[in-house]
Short mmCIF file of C-alpha atoms and ligand atoms in Angstrom, two decimals:
data_model
loop_
_atom_site.label_atom_id
_atom_site.label_comp_id
_atom_site.label_asym_id
_atom_site.label_seq_id
_atom_site.Cartn_x
_atom_site.Cartn_y
_atom_site.Cartn_z
CA MET S 1 39.70 329.49 180.52
CA ASP S 2 40.24 329.69 184.28
CA HIS S 3 38.62 329.24 187.66
CA PHE S 4 38.08 332.87 188.60
CA SER S 5 34.41 333.76 188.35
CA TYR S 6 31.69 335.87 189.90
CA GLN S 7 28.98 334.35 192.06
CA ASN S 8 26.26 336.75 193.22
CA GLY S 9 28.57 339.64 192.44
CA ASN S 10 31.51 338.25 194.43
CA LEU S 11 34.70 337.13 192.72
CA PHE S 12 35.77 333.58 193.59
CA ALA S 13 38.96 331.66 192.95
CA GLU S 14 37.66 328.12 192.57
CA ASN S 15 35.40 327.84 195.66
CA VAL S 16 37.08 330.51 197.75
CA LYS S 17 35.70 334.02 197.97
CA ILE S 18 38.44 336.50 197.09
CA GLU S 19 37.30 338.87 199.82
CA THR S 20 38.02 336.18 202.41
CA ILE S 21 41.63 335.94 201.25
CA ALA S 22 42.03 339.72 201.31
CA LYS S 23 40.70 339.87 204.87
CA LYS S 24 43.04 337.18 206.08
CA ILE S 25 46.22 337.85 204.07
CA GLY S 26 45.91 341.53 203.13
CA THR S 27 46.81 343.15 199.82
CA PRO S 28 48.53 343.25 197.41
CA VAL S 29 48.45 339.50 197.00
CA TYR S 30 48.89 337.08 194.12
CA ILE S 31 46.17 334.44 194.15
CA TYR S 32 46.63 331.29 192.07
CA SER S 33 44.18 328.56 191.12
CA LYS S 34 45.76 325.12 191.14
CA ALA S 35 42.97 323.65 189.00
CA THR S 36 43.70 326.20 186.27
CA PHE S 37 47.40 325.27 186.12
CA ILE S 38 46.57 321.57 185.94
CA GLU S 39 43.82 322.04 183.39
CA HIS S 40 46.02 324.00 180.97
CA PHE S 41 48.84 321.49 181.43
CA GLN S 42 46.64 318.46 180.82
CA LYS S 43 44.96 320.04 177.82
CA MET S 44 48.37 320.46 176.23
CA GLN S 45 49.40 316.91 177.18
CA ARG S 46 46.26 315.49 175.61
CA ALA S 47 46.48 317.66 172.50
CA PHE S 48 50.00 316.44 171.69
CA SER S 49 49.54 312.84 172.88
CA GLU S 50 49.66 311.41 169.35
CA ILE S 51 53.42 311.98 169.24
CA ASP S 52 56.12 311.46 171.87
CA THR S 53 55.98 314.81 173.68
CA THR S 54 57.53 316.12 176.88
CA ILE S 55 56.12 319.31 178.33
CA CYS S 56 58.71 321.39 180.16
CA TYR S 57 56.90 324.12 182.07
CA SER S 58 58.84 327.37 181.93
CA VAL S 59 59.92 328.23 185.47
CA LYS S 60 60.56 331.90 184.81
CA ALA S 61 56.87 332.55 184.14
CA CYS S 62 55.77 331.60 187.66
CA GLY S 63 58.29 329.66 189.70
CA ASN S 64 57.11 329.31 193.29
CA ILE S 65 58.39 325.93 194.47
CA ASN S 66 54.93 324.88 195.65
CA ILE S 67 53.69 325.38 192.13
CA LEU S 68 56.66 323.53 190.64
CA LYS S 69 55.96 320.70 193.06
CA PHE S 70 52.42 320.02 191.87
CA MET S 71 53.44 320.57 188.26
CA ALA S 72 56.13 317.90 188.71
CA GLN S 73 53.55 315.59 190.28
CA ALA S 74 51.30 316.19 187.29
CA GLY S 75 54.15 314.92 185.10
CA SER S 76 55.72 318.14 183.90
CA GLY S 77 59.38 318.67 183.13
CA PHE S 78 60.89 322.14 183.38
CA ASP S 79 62.46 324.80 181.21
CA ILE S 80 65.03 326.83 183.13
CA VAL S 81 67.15 329.84 182.25
CA SER S 82 69.44 330.15 185.28
CA GLY S 83 71.15 328.31 188.11
CA GLY S 84 68.60 329.81 190.48
CA GLU S 85 65.79 328.21 188.53
CA LEU S 86 67.63 324.88 188.59
CA PHE S 87 67.80 325.20 192.38
CA ARG S 88 64.05 325.87 192.47
CA VAL S 89 63.34 322.75 190.40
CA GLN S 90 65.54 320.67 192.69
CA GLN S 91 63.93 322.08 195.83
CA ALA S 92 60.53 321.23 194.38
CA GLY S 93 61.59 317.65 193.72
CA GLY S 94 61.32 318.13 189.95
CA ASP S 95 62.79 315.57 187.56
CA THR S 96 66.10 317.09 186.42
CA SER S 97 66.35 314.61 183.56
CA LYS S 98 63.22 316.27 182.18
CA THR S 99 64.70 319.74 182.70
CA VAL S 100 66.14 321.77 179.83
CA PHE S 101 68.42 324.77 180.25
CA ALA S 102 68.22 327.76 177.87
CA GLY S 103 69.69 331.25 178.03
CA VAL S 104 72.35 333.18 176.13
CA GLY S 105 74.66 333.76 179.08
CA LYS S 106 75.08 330.58 181.11
CA THR S 107 78.08 330.91 183.40
CA ASP S 108 80.59 328.11 184.04
CA ASN S 109 79.19 327.57 187.52
CA GLU S 110 75.65 327.29 186.21
CA ILE S 111 76.79 324.81 183.57
CA ILE S 112 78.66 322.67 186.10
CA ASP S 113 75.71 322.64 188.51
CA ALA S 114 73.30 321.67 185.74
CA MET S 115 75.63 318.94 184.50
CA ASN S 116 76.00 317.53 188.00
CA ALA S 117 72.24 317.64 188.43
CA GLY S 118 71.87 315.49 185.30
CA ILE S 119 69.65 317.83 183.33
CA GLY S 120 68.03 316.59 180.12
CA TYR S 121 70.02 318.86 177.83
CA PHE S 122 71.42 322.32 177.35
CA ASN S 123 69.81 324.61 174.80
CA ILE S 124 72.86 326.12 173.15
CA GLU S 125 72.63 329.68 171.90
CA SER S 126 76.04 330.22 170.26
CA GLN S 127 79.13 328.43 168.97
CA GLU S 128 81.24 329.86 171.77
CA GLU S 129 78.80 328.52 174.36
CA LEU S 130 78.95 325.05 172.83
CA GLU S 131 82.75 325.14 172.81
CA ASN S 132 82.70 326.12 176.47
CA LEU S 133 80.22 323.37 177.33
CA ILE S 134 82.50 320.84 175.63
CA THR S 135 85.56 322.16 177.49
CA ILE S 136 83.76 321.92 180.83
CA ALA S 137 82.31 318.46 180.14
CA GLU S 138 85.74 317.13 179.12
CA LYS S 139 87.41 318.66 182.18
CA GLN S 140 84.75 317.21 184.50
CA GLY S 141 84.68 313.87 182.69
CA LYS S 142 80.92 314.20 182.28
CA LYS S 143 78.55 313.37 179.48
CA THR S 144 75.66 315.60 178.61
CA LYS S 145 73.31 316.44 175.77
CA ALA S 146 72.75 319.62 173.84
CA ALA S 147 70.21 321.12 171.50
CA LEU S 148 71.23 323.90 169.15
CA ARG S 149 68.90 326.85 169.22
CA ILE S 150 68.21 327.80 165.64
CA ASN S 151 66.63 331.02 164.63
CA PRO S 152 64.05 330.21 161.96
CA ASP S 153 63.70 333.92 161.14
CA VAL S 154 59.90 334.01 161.31
CA GLN S 155 58.27 337.28 162.23
CA TYR S 156 55.05 337.86 164.00
CA LYS S 157 53.13 340.62 165.55
CA THR S 158 54.03 341.20 169.17
CA HIS S 159 55.93 343.70 171.25
CA ALA S 160 59.53 344.26 170.07
CA TYR S 161 60.89 343.27 173.49
CA ILE S 162 59.35 339.79 173.26
CA THR S 163 60.21 338.92 169.67
CA THR S 164 63.02 336.40 169.75
CA GLY S 165 62.66 334.30 166.60
CA VAL S 166 64.18 336.71 164.09
CA LYS S 167 67.76 337.09 162.96
CA GLU S 168 68.36 340.42 164.63
CA THR S 169 67.98 339.22 168.22
CA LYS S 170 70.60 337.93 170.60
CA PHE S 171 69.02 334.45 170.71
CA GLY S 172 70.14 331.35 168.82
CA VAL S 173 72.09 330.99 165.57
CA ASP S 174 70.85 331.26 162.00
CA ILE S 175 70.20 328.26 159.80
CA GLU S 176 73.40 328.47 157.70
CA HIS S 177 75.51 328.70 160.83
CA ALA S 178 73.67 325.79 162.46
CA ILE S 179 74.77 323.26 159.86
CA ASN S 180 78.42 324.28 160.25
CA ILE S 181 78.18 323.92 164.01
CA PHE S 182 76.73 320.41 163.74
CA ASP S 183 79.45 319.44 161.23
CA LYS S 184 82.14 320.71 163.53
CA TYR S 185 80.94 319.51 166.94
CA ALA S 186 78.26 316.83 166.65
CA GLY S 187 80.80 314.01 166.96
CA ASN S 188 82.00 315.11 170.40
CA LYS S 189 82.14 312.29 172.95
CA ASN S 190 81.21 314.33 176.00
CA VAL S 191 78.53 316.56 174.59
CA ASN S 192 75.96 314.79 172.48
CA LEU S 193 74.55 317.42 170.14
CA CYS S 194 71.35 315.64 169.22
CA ALA S 195 68.51 318.13 169.14
CA VAL S 196 67.28 321.34 167.64
CA HIS S 197 65.64 324.10 169.66
CA VAL S 198 63.42 326.87 168.40
CA HIS S 199 61.77 329.49 170.58
CA LEU S 200 59.85 332.18 168.77
CA GLY S 201 59.15 334.54 171.62
CA SER S 202 55.91 335.33 173.30
CA GLY S 203 52.51 336.68 172.58
CA GLY S 204 51.52 335.25 169.22
CA LYS S 205 47.79 335.01 168.63
CA THR S 206 47.84 332.53 165.74
CA ILE S 207 49.38 329.14 165.11
CA GLU S 208 51.01 330.23 161.82
CA PRO S 209 54.40 331.25 163.24
CA TYR S 210 54.74 327.77 164.77
CA VAL S 211 53.63 325.97 161.65
CA ASN S 212 56.00 328.12 159.58
CA ALA S 213 58.87 327.54 161.99
CA VAL S 214 58.38 323.76 161.85
CA LYS S 215 58.17 323.91 158.05
CA LYS S 216 61.43 325.86 157.96
CA ILE S 217 63.21 323.66 160.49
CA LEU S 218 62.27 320.21 159.15
CA PRO S 219 64.35 320.60 155.97
CA VAL S 220 67.27 321.67 158.16
CA ILE S 221 66.85 318.50 160.24
CA ASP S 222 66.65 316.45 157.03
CA GLU S 223 69.86 318.04 155.82
CA LEU S 224 71.59 317.38 159.14
CA ARG S 225 70.51 313.75 159.02
CA THR S 226 71.68 313.42 155.43
CA CYS S 227 75.08 314.62 156.65
CA GLY S 228 75.07 311.77 159.16
CA HIS S 229 74.04 313.68 162.28
CA LYS S 230 71.58 312.26 164.76
CA VAL S 231 68.72 314.59 165.52
CA GLU S 232 66.53 312.94 168.11
CA MET S 233 64.50 315.85 169.42
CA LEU S 234 62.85 319.01 168.29
CA ASP S 235 62.24 321.51 171.06
CA LEU S 236 59.62 324.01 169.92
CA GLY S 237 60.05 326.35 172.87
CA GLY S 238 57.22 328.32 174.40
CA GLY S 239 55.29 331.46 173.64
CA TYR S 240 51.88 329.87 173.10
CA GLY S 241 49.23 332.48 173.64
CA ALA S 242 47.25 333.10 176.81
CA ASP S 243 43.80 334.63 176.96
CA TYR S 244 44.53 338.05 178.42
CA GLU S 245 41.27 338.87 176.66
CA SER S 246 38.53 336.25 176.51
CA ASP S 247 38.94 333.68 173.77
CA THR S 248 41.54 335.47 171.68
CA VAL S 249 44.27 332.84 171.32
CA PRO S 250 44.41 329.36 169.80
CA SER S 251 43.71 326.41 172.07
CA ALA S 252 46.34 323.75 172.78
CA GLN S 253 44.35 321.52 170.43
CA GLN S 254 44.58 324.07 167.62
CA TYR S 255 48.35 324.34 168.05
CA ALA S 256 48.55 320.54 168.01
CA ASP S 257 46.32 320.31 164.92
CA GLY S 258 48.80 322.53 163.09
CA ILE S 259 52.02 321.02 164.41
CA VAL S 260 51.44 317.30 165.00
CA PRO S 261 50.70 316.29 161.36
CA LEU S 262 54.02 317.84 160.31
CA LEU S 263 55.96 315.84 162.90
CA LYS S 264 54.26 312.46 162.68
CA ASP S 265 56.52 309.66 161.44
CA ARG S 266 59.56 311.94 161.56
CA LYS S 267 61.20 309.98 164.41
CA LEU S 268 61.51 313.12 166.48
CA LYS S 269 60.69 313.54 170.12
CA LEU S 270 58.88 316.80 170.68
CA ILE S 271 59.66 319.10 173.61
CA LEU S 272 57.38 322.01 174.46
CA GLU S 273 58.24 324.80 176.88
CA PRO S 274 54.98 326.56 177.70
CA GLY S 275 55.03 329.30 180.30
CA LYS S 276 52.24 331.81 180.13
CA SER S 277 49.80 329.51 178.33
CA ILE S 278 49.86 327.38 181.49
CA CYS S 279 50.03 330.00 184.23
CA ALA S 280 48.84 333.42 183.03
CA ASN S 281 45.15 332.69 183.56
CA ALA S 282 45.94 330.78 186.73
CA GLY S 283 46.71 333.91 188.74
CA ILE S 284 45.27 337.28 189.66
CA LEU S 285 46.88 340.18 191.48
CA LEU S 286 44.50 341.50 194.09
CA SER S 287 44.91 345.08 195.24
CA ARG S 288 42.98 347.56 197.31
CA ILE S 289 42.13 351.11 196.33
CA ILE S 290 43.94 353.52 198.62
CA TYR S 291 42.51 356.71 197.16
CA THR S 292 40.46 357.91 194.24
CA LYS S 293 40.91 361.30 192.68
CA GLN S 294 40.23 363.38 189.60
CA GLY S 295 42.91 365.07 187.52
CA GLY S 296 41.48 367.18 184.73
CA SER S 297 38.91 365.03 182.99
CA LYS S 298 40.43 361.85 184.37
CA ASN S 299 39.49 359.58 187.24
CA PHE S 300 42.31 357.88 189.04
CA ALA S 301 42.14 354.81 191.22
CA ILE S 302 45.35 354.71 193.24
CA VAL S 303 45.89 351.15 194.39
CA ASP S 304 48.30 349.41 196.75
CA ALA S 305 49.91 347.37 193.95
CA GLY S 306 52.43 349.06 191.70
CA MET S 307 54.89 348.44 188.91
CA ASN S 308 57.17 346.74 191.43
CA ASP S 309 54.44 344.09 191.86
CA LEU S 310 53.38 343.81 188.20
CA ILE S 311 55.65 345.47 185.67
CA ARG S 312 54.08 344.10 182.48
CA PRO S 313 51.87 347.14 181.72
CA SER S 314 54.83 349.54 182.12
CA LEU S 315 57.39 347.30 180.43
CA TYR S 316 55.44 345.80 177.54
CA ASP S 317 52.31 347.92 177.34
CA ALA S 318 50.61 344.70 178.37
CA PHE S 319 46.87 344.53 178.87
CA HIS S 320 45.38 343.10 182.04
CA PHE S 321 41.65 343.10 182.58
CA ILE S 322 40.83 344.83 185.86
CA TRP S 323 37.53 344.70 187.72
CA PRO S 324 36.31 345.09 191.29
CA ALA S 325 36.20 341.88 193.32
CA LYS S 326 32.70 342.73 194.51
CA VAL S 327 30.04 344.31 192.29
CA ASN S 328 26.32 344.70 192.01
CA GLU S 329 24.75 342.07 189.80
CA GLU S 330 24.41 344.50 186.83
CA PHE S 331 28.17 345.00 186.82
CA VAL S 332 29.23 341.35 186.59
CA PRO S 333 31.49 341.32 183.51
CA SER S 334 30.42 338.94 180.75
CA GLN S 335 33.91 338.87 179.28
CA ARG S 336 37.35 340.31 179.70
CA GLU S 337 38.38 342.60 176.90
CA LYS S 338 40.06 345.93 176.29
CA ASP S 339 37.00 347.97 175.47
CA PHE S 340 34.58 346.22 177.79
CA GLN S 341 32.10 348.62 179.34
CA LEU S 342 28.61 348.63 180.73
CA ASP S 343 25.95 351.26 181.39
CA GLY S 344 27.15 353.18 184.41
CA THR S 345 30.87 352.46 184.11
CA GLU S 346 33.34 355.34 184.26
CA ILE S 347 36.79 355.76 182.77
CA TYR S 348 39.74 355.37 185.12
CA ASP S 349 43.49 355.14 185.14
CA VAL S 350 44.49 352.49 187.66
CA VAL S 351 47.85 353.55 189.06
CA GLY S 352 50.23 352.43 191.78
CA PRO S 353 51.85 354.33 194.64
CA ILE S 354 55.36 354.42 193.17
CA CYS S 355 57.15 357.63 192.28
CA GLU S 356 57.33 356.97 188.53
CA GLY S 357 55.05 358.17 185.74
CA ALA S 358 55.25 354.65 184.29
CA ASP S 359 53.66 353.20 187.41
CA PHE S 360 50.26 352.20 186.09
CA LEU S 361 48.30 348.99 185.78
CA ALA S 362 45.73 350.28 183.30
CA LYS S 363 44.93 353.47 181.42
CA ASP S 364 41.54 354.74 180.26
CA ARG S 365 39.67 351.74 181.52
CA ALA S 366 35.92 351.50 182.11
CA LEU S 367 35.16 350.45 185.68
CA PRO S 368 32.02 350.38 187.75
CA PRO S 369 31.99 353.27 190.22
CA VAL S 370 34.68 352.49 192.80
CA LYS S 371 35.74 354.04 196.06
CA ARG S 372 38.48 353.96 198.66
CA ASP S 373 38.97 350.48 200.18
CA ASP S 374 37.38 348.58 197.29
CA LEU S 375 39.26 345.52 196.05
CA LEU S 376 40.40 345.45 192.44
CA ALA S 377 41.38 342.20 190.75
CA VAL S 378 44.03 342.37 188.04
CA PHE S 379 43.33 339.30 185.92
CA THR S 380 45.67 337.01 184.02
CA ALA S 381 48.58 338.03 186.22
CA GLY S 382 49.95 334.54 186.86
CA ALA S 383 52.74 334.80 184.28
CA TYR S 384 55.67 337.19 184.69
CA GLY S 385 53.84 338.81 187.59
CA PHE S 386 55.38 337.82 190.86
CA THR S 387 58.56 336.54 189.16
CA MET S 388 59.30 340.01 187.78
CA SER S 389 58.42 341.83 190.99
CA SER S 390 60.97 343.91 192.88
CA ASN S 391 61.52 345.88 196.06
CA TYR S 392 61.68 349.25 194.30
CA ASN S 393 60.67 352.12 196.60
CA ALA S 394 61.51 349.76 199.49
CA ARG S 395 58.23 347.99 199.00
CA CYS S 396 57.76 344.53 200.46
CA ARG S 397 56.94 342.01 197.79
CA ALA S 398 53.38 340.66 197.79
CA ALA S 399 52.31 337.40 199.35
CA GLU S 400 51.41 334.45 197.11
CA VAL S 401 48.37 332.33 197.86
CA LEU S 402 47.37 329.05 196.28
CA VAL S 403 43.71 328.08 196.07
CA ASP S 404 42.78 324.44 195.75
CA GLY S 405 39.03 323.80 195.78
CA GLU S 406 37.61 325.09 199.08
CA ASN S 407 41.05 325.65 200.58
CA PHE S 408 43.75 328.25 200.29
CA SER S 409 47.23 328.49 201.70
CA ILE S 410 50.06 330.99 201.72
CA ILE S 411 52.81 329.67 199.49
CA ARG S 412 55.00 332.73 199.97
CA LYS S 413 54.76 335.02 202.93
CA ARG S 414 54.46 338.73 202.43
CA GLU S 415 57.90 340.26 202.89
CA THR S 416 58.55 342.36 205.96
CA TYR S 417 60.67 345.48 206.47
CA GLU S 418 63.23 343.23 208.15
CA ASP S 419 63.42 341.13 204.97
CA LEU S 420 64.19 344.31 203.03
CA ILE S 421 67.40 344.94 204.95
CA ALA S 422 68.28 341.36 205.91
CA LEU S 423 71.34 341.22 203.64
CA GLU S 424 72.59 344.70 204.45
CA LYS S 425 74.47 343.89 207.64
C1 PLP A 1 60.51 332.39 178.39
C2 PLP A 1 60.75 331.16 177.66
C3 PLP A 1 59.71 330.22 177.52
C4 PLP A 1 58.29 330.46 177.97
O1 PLP A 1 57.67 331.48 177.26
P1 PLP A 1 56.09 331.73 177.41
O2 PLP A 1 55.83 332.89 176.53
O3 PLP A 1 55.83 332.07 178.84
O4 PLP A 1 55.39 330.50 176.99
C5 PLP A 1 60.02 329.02 176.91
N1 PLP A 1 61.27 328.76 176.45
C6 PLP A 1 62.28 329.65 176.57
C7 PLP A 1 63.62 329.30 176.05
C8 PLP A 1 62.05 330.87 177.18
O5 PLP A 1 63.05 331.76 177.27
#
């Protein structure tokens, strides 16, 4: 599932020993494996190759421009949700015609910039947004394309904050509304409303929600076509699972096996917007233990990475497997899972240095005996890790390092105290 593995008790990213990176760059540091990104991307490409598919990697999951650059070279398009992400794609030399723009609150300036950049299409989240897009396009004398985000109202089991495909969220419009919007606006000369977008949210562990969404959306597309509307593309969004625990989510092939047969011979281009399924396993957050202590019956490992570096455990109750970067042979983990333990492990809370009770990376987790100065690797931290990080507690954001085979390079420098106040003049 990725290229982080133990050799003789030492954790490696591809062919680079993690300890070497820590010595040279310090901690906390995000370490990415290029091969893992490319492998996940190509697996998805191959799985969906039977139908005309464009993969638009979701920038918000992990958007360093060096990463976007090699993703673009590998043939990826991009899914963006802000003007800042558009800028990142442009700086990385990404193909803007293969870039799609979602988000419920696009501002006029963001819309104008994206139109001028010639993006593939706008994913429209409301009637008012579409009306505004039309007004802007007419005023600017520009032509652009749009996909209407439809809420298929399928539920699945994930955290409430990352469910987006049901009626009671702020995203998209419901099916009844969608038909009216096409009837009213699809003939516009400046904005070609020619696609349907669905994005279910994140974290599903089965293919059923996708299969059900496609089954619910195809009749809508049929109805739209019967009414004389062109529907050229179906954008199925992102949210495909990532293995936070070993082998717990469907493979790209399994998603394709469920989805492709439904879309064959439907004269629909397919767009996919994977984020975490490409990048989650491609990154770890490496931290060093500052202190250990006991509180009541609990062991604490206090590390130099906190919720400002990785907020997912505090925000979503997310699970990240954590293990020392160097262990005796008997403590090499055979898999990454919630209840993984071995003879001799002890139960720890892994917490950060920030002045908040919610500042933890893991609770009640079995770890081999650890001590001050040991390195702890927080696995599957490539998605929504660095991109959600902040300067809270006036902490400098972590460095980002990219490993490629035997080599590694800094792709984002560690921030300095000067960076913290640079805009406060
Ligand atoms: C966040 C997002 C994605 C990516 O989600 P993942 O769970 O990382 O795959 C794709 N499309 C849209 C519209 C998004 O908002």
